[in-house]
């Protein structure tokens, strides 16, 4: 046996945390059908003769905008995705749509994010403004090992 410890890419933390369905609110995030969603409609129905109170949850996927619905007993646990939002300074966009960004706090650069100029209007406008020579900052939303550029702004 070896005493060496292998370096892992992540700290072993989970992408989601359990939360009781009855504790969810409109505007919170929840995993519906395996997708991280923002709750846009939440209602509860009364208990039946032998049943539990049910939570009717409607959410919009935070990455695709697709609508999902779920019904769960309010006493049962659902998964809540850990969603983070970070700003980066845009340095370059290559021919394949991969962007190079720099973290203002750590000055580290990364080139593993891709924009889809043919599918996303925000990405198309981002590329147009970058090509005009503007200094831009992008906001990256990440949850459940998915990352996406969701908005941008001009740095003044």
JSON list of C-alpha atoms in Angstrom, two decimals:
[
{"chain": "A", "resi": 1, "resn": "UNK", "atom": "CA", "xyz": [0.00, 0.00, 0.00]},
{"chain": "A", "resi": 2, "resn": "UNK", "atom": "CA", "xyz": [1.12, 3.49, -0.76]},
{"chain": "A", "resi": 3, "resn": "UNK", "atom": "CA", "xyz": [1.01, 6.46, 1.59]},
{"chain": "A", "resi": 4, "resn": "UNK", "atom": "CA", "xyz": [0.41, 8.87, -1.30]},
{"chain": "A", "resi": 5, "resn": "UNK", "atom": "CA", "xyz": [-2.90, 10.66, -1.56]},
{"chain": "A", "resi": 6, "resn": "UNK", "atom": "CA", "xyz": [-4.34, 11.24, -5.00]},
{"chain": "A", "resi": 7, "resn": "UNK", "atom": "CA", "xyz": [-5.36, 14.80, -5.77]},
{"chain": "A", "resi": 8, "resn": "UNK", "atom": "CA", "xyz": [-8.99, 15.04, -6.76]},
{"chain": "A", "resi": 9, "resn": "UNK", "atom": "CA", "xyz": [-10.64, 17.70, -8.91]},
{"chain": "A", "resi": 10, "resn": "UNK", "atom": "CA", "xyz": [-13.27, 18.61, -6.33]},
{"chain": "A", "resi": 11, "resn": "UNK", "atom": "CA", "xyz": [-13.49, 18.76, -2.57]},
{"chain": "A", "resi": 12, "resn": "UNK", "atom": "CA", "xyz": [-16.02, 15.95, -2.37]},
{"chain": "A", "resi": 13, "resn": "UNK", "atom": "CA", "xyz": [-18.86, 18.37, -1.72]},
{"chain": "A", "resi": 14, "resn": "UNK", "atom": "CA", "xyz": [-22.29, 17.62, -3.07]},
{"chain": "A", "resi": 15, "resn": "UNK", "atom": "CA", "xyz": [-24.01, 19.51, -5.87]},
{"chain": "A", "resi": 16, "resn": "UNK", "atom": "CA", "xyz": [-27.30, 19.47, -3.98]},
{"chain": "A", "resi": 17, "resn": "UNK", "atom": "CA", "xyz": [-28.66, 19.63, -0.44]},
{"chain": "A", "resi": 18, "resn": "UNK", "atom": "CA", "xyz": [-31.86, 18.03, 0.86]},
{"chain": "A", "resi": 19, "resn": "UNK", "atom": "CA", "xyz": [-34.69, 20.39, 1.73]},
{"chain": "A", "resi": 20, "resn": "UNK", "atom": "CA", "xyz": [-38.22, 19.62, 2.90]},
{"chain": "A", "resi": 21, "resn": "UNK", "atom": "CA", "xyz": [-40.80, 20.19, 0.14]},
{"chain": "A", "resi": 22, "resn": "UNK", "atom": "CA", "xyz": [-42.97, 22.18, 2.56]},
{"chain": "A", "resi": 23, "resn": "UNK", "atom": "CA", "xyz": [-40.10, 24.61, 3.25]},
{"chain": "A", "resi": 24, "resn": "UNK", "atom": "CA", "xyz": [-39.67, 25.64, -0.40]},
{"chain": "A", "resi": 25, "resn": "UNK", "atom": "CA", "xyz": [-40.81, 29.08, -1.56]},
{"chain": "A", "resi": 26, "resn": "UNK", "atom": "CA", "xyz": [-41.37, 30.86, -4.86]},
{"chain": "A", "resi": 27, "resn": "UNK", "atom": "CA", "xyz": [-38.01, 32.10, -6.18]},
{"chain": "A", "resi": 28, "resn": "UNK", "atom": "CA", "xyz": [-36.00, 29.30, -4.51]},
{"chain": "A", "resi": 29, "resn": "UNK", "atom": "CA", "xyz": [-34.09, 26.66, -6.47]},
{"chain": "A", "resi": 30, "resn": "UNK", "atom": "CA", "xyz": [-35.05, 22.97, -6.58]},
{"chain": "A", "resi": 31, "resn": "UNK", "atom": "CA", "xyz": [-34.18, 19.91, -8.68]},
{"chain": "A", "resi": 32, "resn": "UNK", "atom": "CA", "xyz": [-37.19, 18.83, -10.76]},
{"chain": "A", "resi": 33, "resn": "UNK", "atom": "CA", "xyz": [-36.84, 15.71, -12.92]},
{"chain": "A", "resi": 34, "resn": "UNK", "atom": "CA", "xyz": [-33.05, 15.97, -12.60]},
{"chain": "A", "resi": 35, "resn": "UNK", "atom": "CA", "xyz": [-32.81, 19.61, -13.73]},
{"chain": "A", "resi": 36, "resn": "UNK", "atom": "CA", "xyz": [-31.90, 22.64, -11.57]},
{"chain": "A", "resi": 37, "resn": "UNK", "atom": "CA", "xyz": [-34.96, 24.92, -11.62]},
{"chain": "A", "resi": 38, "resn": "UNK", "atom": "CA", "xyz": [-36.09, 28.21, -10.14]},
{"chain": "A", "resi": 39, "resn": "UNK", "atom": "CA", "xyz": [-39.55, 27.93, -8.60]},
{"chain": "A", "resi": 40, "resn": "UNK", "atom": "CA", "xyz": [-42.06, 30.19, -10.38]},
{"chain": "A", "resi": 41, "resn": "UNK", "atom": "CA", "xyz": [-45.24, 28.74, -8.85]},
{"chain": "A", "resi": 42, "resn": "UNK", "atom": "CA", "xyz": [-45.72, 26.95, -5.54]},
{"chain": "A", "resi": 43, "resn": "UNK", "atom": "CA", "xyz": [-48.95, 25.83, -3.92]},
{"chain": "A", "resi": 44, "resn": "UNK", "atom": "CA", "xyz": [-49.99, 23.27, -1.34]},
{"chain": "A", "resi": 45, "resn": "UNK", "atom": "CA", "xyz": [-53.10, 21.14, -1.24]},
{"chain": "A", "resi": 46, "resn": "UNK", "atom": "CA", "xyz": [-54.79, 20.00, 1.96]},
{"chain": "A", "resi": 47, "resn": "UNK", "atom": "CA", "xyz": [-54.42, 16.52, 3.32]},
{"chain": "A", "resi": 48, "resn": "UNK", "atom": "CA", "xyz": [-56.94, 13.91, 2.25]},
{"chain": "A", "resi": 49, "resn": "UNK", "atom": "CA", "xyz": [-58.62, 11.38, 4.50]},
{"chain": "A", "resi": 50, "resn": "UNK", "atom": "CA", "xyz": [-55.50, 9.17, 4.67]},
{"chain": "A", "resi": 51, "resn": "UNK", "atom": "CA", "xyz": [-52.89, 11.27, 2.86]},
{"chain": "A", "resi": 52, "resn": "UNK", "atom": "CA", "xyz": [-50.30, 13.94, 3.27]},
{"chain": "A", "resi": 53, "resn": "UNK", "atom": "CA", "xyz": [-50.42, 17.59, 2.26]},
{"chain": "A", "resi": 54, "resn": "UNK", "atom": "CA", "xyz": [-48.94, 17.92, -1.22]},
{"chain": "A", "resi": 55, "resn": "UNK", "atom": "CA", "xyz": [-46.74, 20.64, -2.67]},
{"chain": "A", "resi": 56, "resn": "UNK", "atom": "CA", "xyz": [-47.39, 21.49, -6.33]},
{"chain": "A", "resi": 57, "resn": "UNK", "atom": "CA", "xyz": [-44.17, 22.97, -7.71]},
{"chain": "A", "resi": 58, "resn": "UNK", "atom": "CA", "xyz": [-43.61, 24.58, -11.10]},
{"chain": "A", "resi": 59, "resn": "UNK", "atom": "CA", "xyz": [-40.06, 25.53, -12.02]},
{"chain": "A", "resi": 60, "resn": "UNK", "atom": "CA", "xyz": [-38.10, 26.93, -14.94]},
{"chain": "A", "resi": 61, "resn": "UNK", "atom": "CA", "xyz": [-34.75, 25.29, -15.78]},
{"chain": "A", "resi": 62, "resn": "UNK", "atom": "CA", "xyz": [-32.07, 27.88, -14.94]},
{"chain": "A", "resi": 63, "resn": "UNK", "atom": "CA", "xyz": [-29.99, 26.94, -17.99]},
{"chain": "A", "resi": 64, "resn": "UNK", "atom": "CA", "xyz": [-32.52, 26.16, -20.75]},
{"chain": "A", "resi": 65, "resn": "UNK", "atom": "CA", "xyz": [-35.66, 28.03, -19.67]},
{"chain": "A", "resi": 66, "resn": "UNK", "atom": "CA", "xyz": [-37.74, 24.85, -20.01]},
{"chain": "A", "resi": 67, "resn": "UNK", "atom": "CA", "xyz": [-40.73, 24.47, -17.66]},
{"chain": "A", "resi": 68, "resn": "UNK", "atom": "CA", "xyz": [-41.01, 21.48, -15.30]},
{"chain": "A", "resi": 69, "resn": "UNK", "atom": "CA", "xyz": [-43.68, 20.50, -12.76]},
{"chain": "A", "resi": 70, "resn": "UNK", "atom": "CA", "xyz": [-43.58, 18.20, -9.74]},
{"chain": "A", "resi": 71, "resn": "UNK", "atom": "CA", "xyz": [-45.89, 17.15, -6.91]},
{"chain": "A", "resi": 72, "resn": "UNK", "atom": "CA", "xyz": [-44.39, 16.00, -3.61]},
{"chain": "A", "resi": 73, "resn": "UNK", "atom": "CA", "xyz": [-45.69, 15.42, -0.08]},
{"chain": "A", "resi": 74, "resn": "UNK", "atom": "CA", "xyz": [-44.70, 18.48, 1.99]},
{"chain": "A", "resi": 75, "resn": "UNK", "atom": "CA", "xyz": [-43.05, 16.25, 4.60]},
{"chain": "A", "resi": 76, "resn": "UNK", "atom": "CA", "xyz": [-40.72, 14.58, 2.07]},
{"chain": "A", "resi": 77, "resn": "UNK", "atom": "CA", "xyz": [-37.28, 15.84, 1.12]},
{"chain": "A", "resi": 78, "resn": "UNK", "atom": "CA", "xyz": [-36.43, 17.23, -2.31]},
{"chain": "A", "resi": 79, "resn": "UNK", "atom": "CA", "xyz": [-33.02, 18.23, -3.62]},
{"chain": "A", "resi": 80, "resn": "UNK", "atom": "CA", "xyz": [-31.99, 21.87, -3.76]},
{"chain": "A", "resi": 81, "resn": "UNK", "atom": "CA", "xyz": [-29.11, 22.62, -6.17]},
{"chain": "A", "resi": 82, "resn": "UNK", "atom": "CA", "xyz": [-26.20, 24.72, -4.93]},
{"chain": "A", "resi": 83, "resn": "UNK", "atom": "CA", "xyz": [-26.24, 27.57, -7.43]},
{"chain": "A", "resi": 84, "resn": "UNK", "atom": "CA", "xyz": [-23.37, 30.04, -7.70]},
{"chain": "A", "resi": 85, "resn": "UNK", "atom": "CA", "xyz": [-23.01, 33.16, -9.80]},
{"chain": "A", "resi": 86, "resn": "UNK", "atom": "CA", "xyz": [-19.56, 34.58, -10.62]},
{"chain": "A", "resi": 87, "resn": "UNK", "atom": "CA", "xyz": [-18.32, 37.47, -12.70]},
{"chain": "A", "resi": 88, "resn": "UNK", "atom": "CA", "xyz": [-15.28, 37.20, -14.95]},
{"chain": "A", "resi": 89, "resn": "UNK", "atom": "CA", "xyz": [-13.51, 39.62, -17.28]},
{"chain": "A", "resi": 90, "resn": "UNK", "atom": "CA", "xyz": [-13.73, 38.47, -20.90]},
{"chain": "A", "resi": 91, "resn": "UNK", "atom": "CA", "xyz": [-10.31, 38.22, -22.55]},
{"chain": "A", "resi": 92, "resn": "UNK", "atom": "CA", "xyz": [-10.87, 36.34, -25.81]},
{"chain": "A", "resi": 93, "resn": "UNK", "atom": "CA", "xyz": [-13.39, 34.39, -27.92]},
{"chain": "A", "resi": 94, "resn": "UNK", "atom": "CA", "xyz": [-11.90, 31.79, -30.27]},
{"chain": "A", "resi": 95, "resn": "UNK", "atom": "CA", "xyz": [-13.32, 30.53, -33.60]},
{"chain": "A", "resi": 96, "resn": "UNK", "atom": "CA", "xyz": [-15.03, 27.52, -31.95]},
{"chain": "A", "resi": 97, "resn": "UNK", "atom": "CA", "xyz": [-16.88, 29.70, -29.40]},
{"chain": "A", "resi": 98, "resn": "UNK", "atom": "CA", "xyz": [-14.67, 28.93, -26.40]},
{"chain": "A", "resi": 99, "resn": "UNK", "atom": "CA", "xyz": [-14.08, 32.01, -24.28]},
{"chain": "A", "resi": 100, "resn": "UNK", "atom": "CA", "xyz": [-11.07, 32.92, -22.17]},
{"chain": "A", "resi": 101, "resn": "UNK", "atom": "CA", "xyz": [-12.01, 34.68, -18.97]},
{"chain": "A", "resi": 102, "resn": "UNK", "atom": "CA", "xyz": [-10.10, 36.03, -15.98]},
{"chain": "A", "resi": 103, "resn": "UNK", "atom": "CA", "xyz": [-11.24, 36.02, -12.37]},
{"chain": "A", "resi": 104, "resn": "UNK", "atom": "CA", "xyz": [-10.76, 39.58, -11.06]},
{"chain": "A", "resi": 105, "resn": "UNK", "atom": "CA", "xyz": [-10.14, 38.39, -7.50]},
{"chain": "A", "resi": 106, "resn": "UNK", "atom": "CA", "xyz": [-7.53, 35.67, -8.16]},
{"chain": "A", "resi": 107, "resn": "UNK", "atom": "CA", "xyz": [-6.27, 36.77, -11.62]},
{"chain": "A", "resi": 108, "resn": "UNK", "atom": "CA", "xyz": [-6.61, 33.14, -12.76]},
{"chain": "A", "resi": 109, "resn": "UNK", "atom": "CA", "xyz": [-7.68, 32.53, -16.35]},
{"chain": "A", "resi": 110, "resn": "UNK", "atom": "CA", "xyz": [-9.75, 29.70, -17.76]},
{"chain": "A", "resi": 111, "resn": "UNK", "atom": "CA", "xyz": [-10.75, 28.71, -21.29]},
{"chain": "A", "resi": 112, "resn": "UNK", "atom": "CA", "xyz": [-13.25, 25.89, -20.74]},
{"chain": "A", "resi": 113, "resn": "UNK", "atom": "CA", "xyz": [-16.50, 27.83, -21.18]},
{"chain": "A", "resi": 114, "resn": "UNK", "atom": "CA", "xyz": [-18.26, 27.90, -24.52]},
{"chain": "A", "resi": 115, "resn": "UNK", "atom": "CA", "xyz": [-20.83, 30.29, -25.92]},
{"chain": "A", "resi": 116, "resn": "UNK", "atom": "CA", "xyz": [-23.39, 29.21, -28.52]},
{"chain": "A", "resi": 117, "resn": "UNK", "atom": "CA", "xyz": [-23.87, 32.20, -30.80]},
{"chain": "A", "resi": 118, "resn": "UNK", "atom": "CA", "xyz": [-26.29, 30.29, -33.06]},
{"chain": "A", "resi": 119, "resn": "UNK", "atom": "CA", "xyz": [-28.67, 29.27, -30.21]},
{"chain": "A", "resi": 120, "resn": "UNK", "atom": "CA", "xyz": [-28.47, 32.01, -27.57]},
{"chain": "A", "resi": 121, "resn": "UNK", "atom": "CA", "xyz": [-29.24, 35.69, -28.28]},
{"chain": "A", "resi": 122, "resn": "UNK", "atom": "CA", "xyz": [-27.20, 36.77, -25.24]},
{"chain": "A", "resi": 123, "resn": "UNK", "atom": "CA", "xyz": [-24.17, 34.90, -26.59]},
{"chain": "A", "resi": 124, "resn": "UNK", "atom": "CA", "xyz": [-24.65, 36.36, -30.08]},
{"chain": "A", "resi": 125, "resn": "UNK", "atom": "CA", "xyz": [-24.76, 39.93, -28.71]},
{"chain": "A", "resi": 126, "resn": "UNK", "atom": "CA", "xyz": [-21.76, 39.20, -26.47]},
{"chain": "A", "resi": 127, "resn": "UNK", "atom": "CA", "xyz": [-19.69, 38.13, -29.50]},
{"chain": "A", "resi": 128, "resn": "UNK", "atom": "CA", "xyz": [-20.82, 41.18, -31.52]},
{"chain": "A", "resi": 129, "resn": "UNK", "atom": "CA", "xyz": [-19.86, 43.62, -28.75]},
{"chain": "A", "resi": 130, "resn": "UNK", "atom": "CA", "xyz": [-16.54, 41.84, -28.15]},
{"chain": "A", "resi": 131, "resn": "UNK", "atom": "CA", "xyz": [-15.75, 42.07, -31.88]},
{"chain": "A", "resi": 132, "resn": "UNK", "atom": "CA", "xyz": [-16.44, 45.83, -31.66]},
{"chain": "A", "resi": 133, "resn": "UNK", "atom": "CA", "xyz": [-13.57, 46.07, -29.17]},
{"chain": "A", "resi": 134, "resn": "UNK", "atom": "CA", "xyz": [-15.58, 46.66, -26.00]},
{"chain": "A", "resi": 135, "resn": "UNK", "atom": "CA", "xyz": [-14.25, 45.55, -22.58]},
{"chain": "A", "resi": 136, "resn": "UNK", "atom": "CA", "xyz": [-16.80, 43.11, -21.19]},
{"chain": "A", "resi": 137, "resn": "UNK", "atom": "CA", "xyz": [-17.49, 41.17, -18.01]},
{"chain": "A", "resi": 138, "resn": "UNK", "atom": "CA", "xyz": [-19.50, 37.94, -18.18]},
{"chain": "A", "resi": 139, "resn": "UNK", "atom": "CA", "xyz": [-21.64, 36.39, -15.45]},
{"chain": "A", "resi": 140, "resn": "UNK", "atom": "CA", "xyz": [-21.38, 32.60, -15.19]},
{"chain": "A", "resi": 141, "resn": "UNK", "atom": "CA", "xyz": [-24.11, 30.59, -13.47]},
{"chain": "A", "resi": 142, "resn": "UNK", "atom": "CA", "xyz": [-23.10, 27.15, -12.22]},
{"chain": "A", "resi": 143, "resn": "UNK", "atom": "CA", "xyz": [-25.08, 24.31, -10.67]},
{"chain": "A", "resi": 144, "resn": "UNK", "atom": "CA", "xyz": [-24.84, 20.51, -10.72]},
{"chain": "A", "resi": 145, "resn": "UNK", "atom": "CA", "xyz": [-21.57, 20.47, -12.74]},
{"chain": "A", "resi": 146, "resn": "UNK", "atom": "CA", "xyz": [-23.10, 22.69, -15.47]},
{"chain": "A", "resi": 147, "resn": "UNK", "atom": "CA", "xyz": [-21.78, 26.17, -16.20]},
{"chain": "A", "resi": 148, "resn": "UNK", "atom": "CA", "xyz": [-23.22, 28.74, -18.57]},
{"chain": "A", "resi": 149, "resn": "UNK", "atom": "CA", "xyz": [-22.68, 32.39, -19.43]},
{"chain": "A", "resi": 150, "resn": "UNK", "atom": "CA", "xyz": [-26.05, 33.96, -18.60]},
{"chain": "A", "resi": 151, "resn": "UNK", "atom": "CA", "xyz": [-25.40, 37.68, -19.01]},
{"chain": "A", "resi": 152, "resn": "UNK", "atom": "CA", "xyz": [-22.69, 40.26, -19.62]},
{"chain": "A", "resi": 153, "resn": "UNK", "atom": "CA", "xyz": [-22.00, 43.93, -19.07]},
{"chain": "A", "resi": 154, "resn": "UNK", "atom": "CA", "xyz": [-19.63, 46.55, -20.41]},
{"chain": "A", "resi": 155, "resn": "UNK", "atom": "CA", "xyz": [-16.72, 47.44, -18.14]},
{"chain": "A", "resi": 156, "resn": "UNK", "atom": "CA", "xyz": [-16.34, 51.22, -17.87]}
]
